[in-house]
Structure formats: structure tokens, C-alpha cells
PDB file of C-alpha atoms in Angstrom:
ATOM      1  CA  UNK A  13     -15.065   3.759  12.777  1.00  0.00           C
ATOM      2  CA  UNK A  14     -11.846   1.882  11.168  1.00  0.00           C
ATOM      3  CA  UNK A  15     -13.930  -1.633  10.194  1.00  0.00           C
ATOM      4  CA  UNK A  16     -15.994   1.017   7.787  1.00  0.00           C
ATOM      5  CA  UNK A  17     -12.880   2.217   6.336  1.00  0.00           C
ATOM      6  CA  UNK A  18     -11.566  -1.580   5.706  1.00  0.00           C
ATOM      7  CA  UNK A  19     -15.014  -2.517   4.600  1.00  0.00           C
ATOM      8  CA  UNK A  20     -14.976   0.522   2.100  1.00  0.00           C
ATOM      9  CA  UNK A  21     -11.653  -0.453   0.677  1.00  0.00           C
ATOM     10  CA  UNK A  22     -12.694  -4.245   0.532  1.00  0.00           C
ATOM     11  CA  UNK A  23     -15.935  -2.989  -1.872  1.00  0.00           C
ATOM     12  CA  UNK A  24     -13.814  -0.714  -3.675  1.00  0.00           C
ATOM     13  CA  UNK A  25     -11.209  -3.122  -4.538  1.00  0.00           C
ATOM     14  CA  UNK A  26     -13.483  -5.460  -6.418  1.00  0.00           C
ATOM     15  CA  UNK A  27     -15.090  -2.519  -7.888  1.00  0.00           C
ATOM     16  CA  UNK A  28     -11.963  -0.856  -9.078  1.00  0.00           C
ATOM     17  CA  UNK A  29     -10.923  -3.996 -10.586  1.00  0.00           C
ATOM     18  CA  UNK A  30     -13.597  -4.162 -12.766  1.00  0.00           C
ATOM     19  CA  UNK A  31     -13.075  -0.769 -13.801  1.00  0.00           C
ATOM     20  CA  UNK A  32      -9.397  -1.036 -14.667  1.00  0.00           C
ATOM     21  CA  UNK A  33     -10.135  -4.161 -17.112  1.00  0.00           C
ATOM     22  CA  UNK A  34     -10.145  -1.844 -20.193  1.00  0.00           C
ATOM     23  CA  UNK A  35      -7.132   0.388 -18.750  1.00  0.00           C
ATOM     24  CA  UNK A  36      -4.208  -1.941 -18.319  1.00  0.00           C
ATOM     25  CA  UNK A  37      -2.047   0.817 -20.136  1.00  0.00           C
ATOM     26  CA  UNK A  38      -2.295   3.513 -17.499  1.00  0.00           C
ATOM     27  CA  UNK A  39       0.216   3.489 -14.906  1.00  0.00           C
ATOM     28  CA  UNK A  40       0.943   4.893 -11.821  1.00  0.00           C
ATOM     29  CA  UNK A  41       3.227   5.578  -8.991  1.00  0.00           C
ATOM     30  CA  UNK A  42       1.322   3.981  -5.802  1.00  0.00           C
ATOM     31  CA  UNK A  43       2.305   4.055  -2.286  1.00  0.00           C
ATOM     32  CA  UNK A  44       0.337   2.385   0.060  1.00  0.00           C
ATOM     33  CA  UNK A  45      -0.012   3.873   3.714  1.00  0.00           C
ATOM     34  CA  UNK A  46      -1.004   1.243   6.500  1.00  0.00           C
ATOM     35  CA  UNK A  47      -1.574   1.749   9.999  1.00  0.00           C
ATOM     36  CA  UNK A  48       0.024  -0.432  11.696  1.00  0.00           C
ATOM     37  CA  UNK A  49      -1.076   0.463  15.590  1.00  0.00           C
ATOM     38  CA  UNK A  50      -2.356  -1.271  18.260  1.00  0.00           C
ATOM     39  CA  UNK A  51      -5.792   0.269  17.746  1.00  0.00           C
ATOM     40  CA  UNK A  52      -6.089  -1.654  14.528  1.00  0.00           C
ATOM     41  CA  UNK A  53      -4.847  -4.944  15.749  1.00  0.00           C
ATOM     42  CA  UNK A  54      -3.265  -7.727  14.632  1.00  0.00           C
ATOM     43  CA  UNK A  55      -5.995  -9.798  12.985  1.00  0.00           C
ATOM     44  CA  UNK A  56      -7.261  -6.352  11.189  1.00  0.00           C
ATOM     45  CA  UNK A  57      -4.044  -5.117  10.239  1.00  0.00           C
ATOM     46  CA  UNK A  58      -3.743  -9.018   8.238  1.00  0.00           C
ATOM     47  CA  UNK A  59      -6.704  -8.651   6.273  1.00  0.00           C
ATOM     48  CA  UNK A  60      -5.846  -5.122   4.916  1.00  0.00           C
ATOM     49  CA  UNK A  61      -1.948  -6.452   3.861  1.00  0.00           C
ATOM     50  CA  UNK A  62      -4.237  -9.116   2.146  1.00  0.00           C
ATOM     51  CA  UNK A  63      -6.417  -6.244   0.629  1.00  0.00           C
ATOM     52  CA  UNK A  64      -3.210  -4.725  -1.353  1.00  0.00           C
ATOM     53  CA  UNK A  65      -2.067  -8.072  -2.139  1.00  0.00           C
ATOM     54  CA  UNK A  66      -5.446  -8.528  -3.751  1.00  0.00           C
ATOM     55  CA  UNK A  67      -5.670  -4.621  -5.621  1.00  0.00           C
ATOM     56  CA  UNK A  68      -2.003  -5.286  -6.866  1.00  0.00           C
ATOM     57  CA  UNK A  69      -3.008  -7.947  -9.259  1.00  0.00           C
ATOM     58  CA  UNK A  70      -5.236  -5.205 -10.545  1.00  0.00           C
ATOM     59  CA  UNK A  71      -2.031  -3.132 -12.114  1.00  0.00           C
ATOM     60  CA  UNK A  72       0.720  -3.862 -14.540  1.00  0.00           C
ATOM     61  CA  UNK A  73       3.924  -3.518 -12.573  1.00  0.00           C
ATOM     62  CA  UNK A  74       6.556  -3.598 -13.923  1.00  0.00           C
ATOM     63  CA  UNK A  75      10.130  -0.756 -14.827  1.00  0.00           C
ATOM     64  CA  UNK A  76       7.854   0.819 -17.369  1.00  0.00           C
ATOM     65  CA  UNK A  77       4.250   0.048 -15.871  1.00  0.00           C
ATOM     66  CA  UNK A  78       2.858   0.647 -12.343  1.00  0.00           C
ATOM     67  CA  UNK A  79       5.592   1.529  -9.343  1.00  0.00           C
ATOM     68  CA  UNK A  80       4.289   0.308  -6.147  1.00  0.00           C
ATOM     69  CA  UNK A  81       5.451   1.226  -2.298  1.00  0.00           C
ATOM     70  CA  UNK A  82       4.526   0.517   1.250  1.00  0.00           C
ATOM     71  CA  UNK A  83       4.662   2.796   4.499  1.00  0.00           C
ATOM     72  CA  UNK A  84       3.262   1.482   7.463  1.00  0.00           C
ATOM     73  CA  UNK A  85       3.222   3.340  10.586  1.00  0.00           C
ATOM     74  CA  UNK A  86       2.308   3.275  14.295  1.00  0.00           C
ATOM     75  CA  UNK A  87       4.455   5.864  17.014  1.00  0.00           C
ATOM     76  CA  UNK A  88       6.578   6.372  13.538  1.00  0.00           C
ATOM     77  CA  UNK A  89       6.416   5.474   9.833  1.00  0.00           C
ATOM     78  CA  UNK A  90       8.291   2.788   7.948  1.00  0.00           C
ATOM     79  CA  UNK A  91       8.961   2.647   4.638  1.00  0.00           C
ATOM     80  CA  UNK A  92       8.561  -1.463   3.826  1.00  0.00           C
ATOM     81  CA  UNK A  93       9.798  -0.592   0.293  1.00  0.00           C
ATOM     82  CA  UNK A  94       9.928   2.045  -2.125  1.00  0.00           C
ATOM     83  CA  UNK A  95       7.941   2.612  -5.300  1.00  0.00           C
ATOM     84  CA  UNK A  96       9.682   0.500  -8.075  1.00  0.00           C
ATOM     85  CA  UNK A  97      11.281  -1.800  -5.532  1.00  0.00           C
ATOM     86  CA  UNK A  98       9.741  -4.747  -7.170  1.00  0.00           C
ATOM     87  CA  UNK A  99       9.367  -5.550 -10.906  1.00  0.00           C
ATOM     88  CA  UNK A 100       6.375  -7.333 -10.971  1.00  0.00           C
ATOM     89  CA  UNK A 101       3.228  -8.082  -8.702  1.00  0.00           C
ATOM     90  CA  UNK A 102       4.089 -11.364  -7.451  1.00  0.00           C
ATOM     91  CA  UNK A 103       7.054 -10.037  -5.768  1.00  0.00           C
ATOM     92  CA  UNK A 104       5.147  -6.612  -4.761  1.00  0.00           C
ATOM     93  CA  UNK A 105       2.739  -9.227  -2.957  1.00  0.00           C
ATOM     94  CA  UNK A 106       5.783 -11.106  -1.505  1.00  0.00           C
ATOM     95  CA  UNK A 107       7.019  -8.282   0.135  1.00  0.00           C
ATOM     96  CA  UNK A 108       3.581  -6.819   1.094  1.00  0.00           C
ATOM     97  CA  UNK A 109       2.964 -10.284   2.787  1.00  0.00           C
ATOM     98  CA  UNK A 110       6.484  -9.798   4.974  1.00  0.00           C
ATOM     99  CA  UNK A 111       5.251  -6.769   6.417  1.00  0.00           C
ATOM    100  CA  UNK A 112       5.180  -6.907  10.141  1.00  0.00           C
ATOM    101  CA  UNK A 113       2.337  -5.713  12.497  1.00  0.00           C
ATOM    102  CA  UNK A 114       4.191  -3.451  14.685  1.00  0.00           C
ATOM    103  CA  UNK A 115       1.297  -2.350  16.818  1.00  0.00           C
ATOM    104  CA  UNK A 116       2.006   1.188  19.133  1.00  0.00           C
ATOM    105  CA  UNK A 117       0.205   4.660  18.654  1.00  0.00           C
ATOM    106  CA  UNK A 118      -0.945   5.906  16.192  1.00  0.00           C
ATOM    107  CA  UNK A 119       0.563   8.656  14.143  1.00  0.00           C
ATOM    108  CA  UNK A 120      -1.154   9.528  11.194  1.00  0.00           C
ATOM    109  CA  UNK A 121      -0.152  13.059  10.611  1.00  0.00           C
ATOM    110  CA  UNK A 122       3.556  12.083  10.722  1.00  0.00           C
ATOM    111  CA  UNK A 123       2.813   8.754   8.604  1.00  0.00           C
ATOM    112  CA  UNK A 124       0.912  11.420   6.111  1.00  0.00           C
ATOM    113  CA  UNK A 125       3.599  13.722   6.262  1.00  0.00           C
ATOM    114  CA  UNK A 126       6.354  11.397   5.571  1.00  0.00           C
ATOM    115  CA  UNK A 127       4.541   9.714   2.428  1.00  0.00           C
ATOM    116  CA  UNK A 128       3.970  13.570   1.220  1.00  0.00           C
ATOM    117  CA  UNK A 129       7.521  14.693   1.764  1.00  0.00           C
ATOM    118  CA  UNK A 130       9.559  11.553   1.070  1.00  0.00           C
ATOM    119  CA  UNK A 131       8.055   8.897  -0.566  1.00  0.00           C
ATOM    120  CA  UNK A 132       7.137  10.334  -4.407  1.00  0.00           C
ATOM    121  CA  UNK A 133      11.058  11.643  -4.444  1.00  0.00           C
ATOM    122  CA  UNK A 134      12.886  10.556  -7.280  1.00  0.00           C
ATOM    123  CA  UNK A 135      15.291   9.377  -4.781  1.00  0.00           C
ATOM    124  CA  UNK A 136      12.417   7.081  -3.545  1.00  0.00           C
ATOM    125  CA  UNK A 137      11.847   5.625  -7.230  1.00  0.00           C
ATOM    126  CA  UNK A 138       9.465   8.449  -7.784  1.00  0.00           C
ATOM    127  CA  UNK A 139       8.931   9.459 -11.603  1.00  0.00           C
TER     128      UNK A 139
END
């Protein structure tokens, strides 16, 4: 069920963090997918924006450092913001904590699809 997914991702944040302490100089283009549908819920969908707020202090972002984006999705997907959007992590988290809950169905496939297709582009702030 989805509260084993969010517990999952609550264990592995703390455990990733701990791994990336001697790593700081790998980076990454990220892009976060969250379902944002009524089957998650409100309260649910508020403690897994607070679960990226928390991994993004994990990663240097920055121009040259780690690029960081946000889809969310229910009947379609959204992007919040695209990867490089945001220089830093306090202002990734800013923006990650703006997201609305959206609720609707939920469309994974075309949330999947769009993150595949559109979001790594360099037009998207891919690299």
C-alpha cells in the first residue's frame, strides 16, 4: 500500500543522508515526482513535500552542484519547477513547501511519461 512507500522513503532518507556525508562532490540532476491525488490525501501528501524538504539538505545545490525539480500530478502532471530553478536548497525547500495538494485521479503513467519525455530536456535545465 502507499503508507509503505512513504514509510520506505522516510527510512531511506535518513539512511541516504548518512551515506552522502563523504560525497558532497557528486552531483546530480533530480526531479522529484509526487502524487498529488485524492487517494493520497491531504495530510499524506504534506508529510512527503516535508520528506524532500528534508533529503534536499542532503545535496549541494547550487549552478554547478545538484539541479533539483518538482512534478506533481493527479488527472495531469505539473511541473512546480524545473531542475536548476533554484540556486540553493533553502529556496528549493521554499518552493517545495508552496506546492499545492491538488487532489483528483491518479495518473501515474502520464506523470511518468511526462518526467521521462520532458523534464531531463536541456530546455528544462537538464545537463
Amino acid at each position: 500500500a502507499w503508507w509503505v512507500a512513504v514509510l520506505s522513503l522516510l527510512w531511506a532518507g535518513e539512511e541516504t543522508r548518512a551515506q552522502r556525508a563523504g560525497c558532497k562532490n557528486v552531483h546530480y540532476d533530480l526531479v522529484f515526482l509526487l502524487d498529488s491525488s485524492s487517494s493520497v490525501g491531504r495530510e499524506n501528501f504534506q508529510k512527503v513535500r516535508q520528506w524532500v524538504v528534508k533529503l534536499v539538505e542532503t545535496f549541494e545545490v547550487g549552478v554547478d552542484g545538484t539541479h533539483v525539480g518538482v512534478v506533481s500530478y493527479s488527472d495531469r502532471p505539473h511541473t512546480e519547477f524545473e531542475l536548476g530553478a533554484h540556486h540553493s536548497a533553502e529556496a528549493v525547500q521554499r518552493a517545495a513547501n508552496a506546492i499545492p495538494y491538488r487532489r483528483g485521479n491518479t495518473r501515474t503513467g502520464e506523470a511518468i511519461g511526462h518526467v521521462a519525455l520532458d523534464s531531463f530536456t536541456v530546455q528544462a535545465g537538464g545537463r
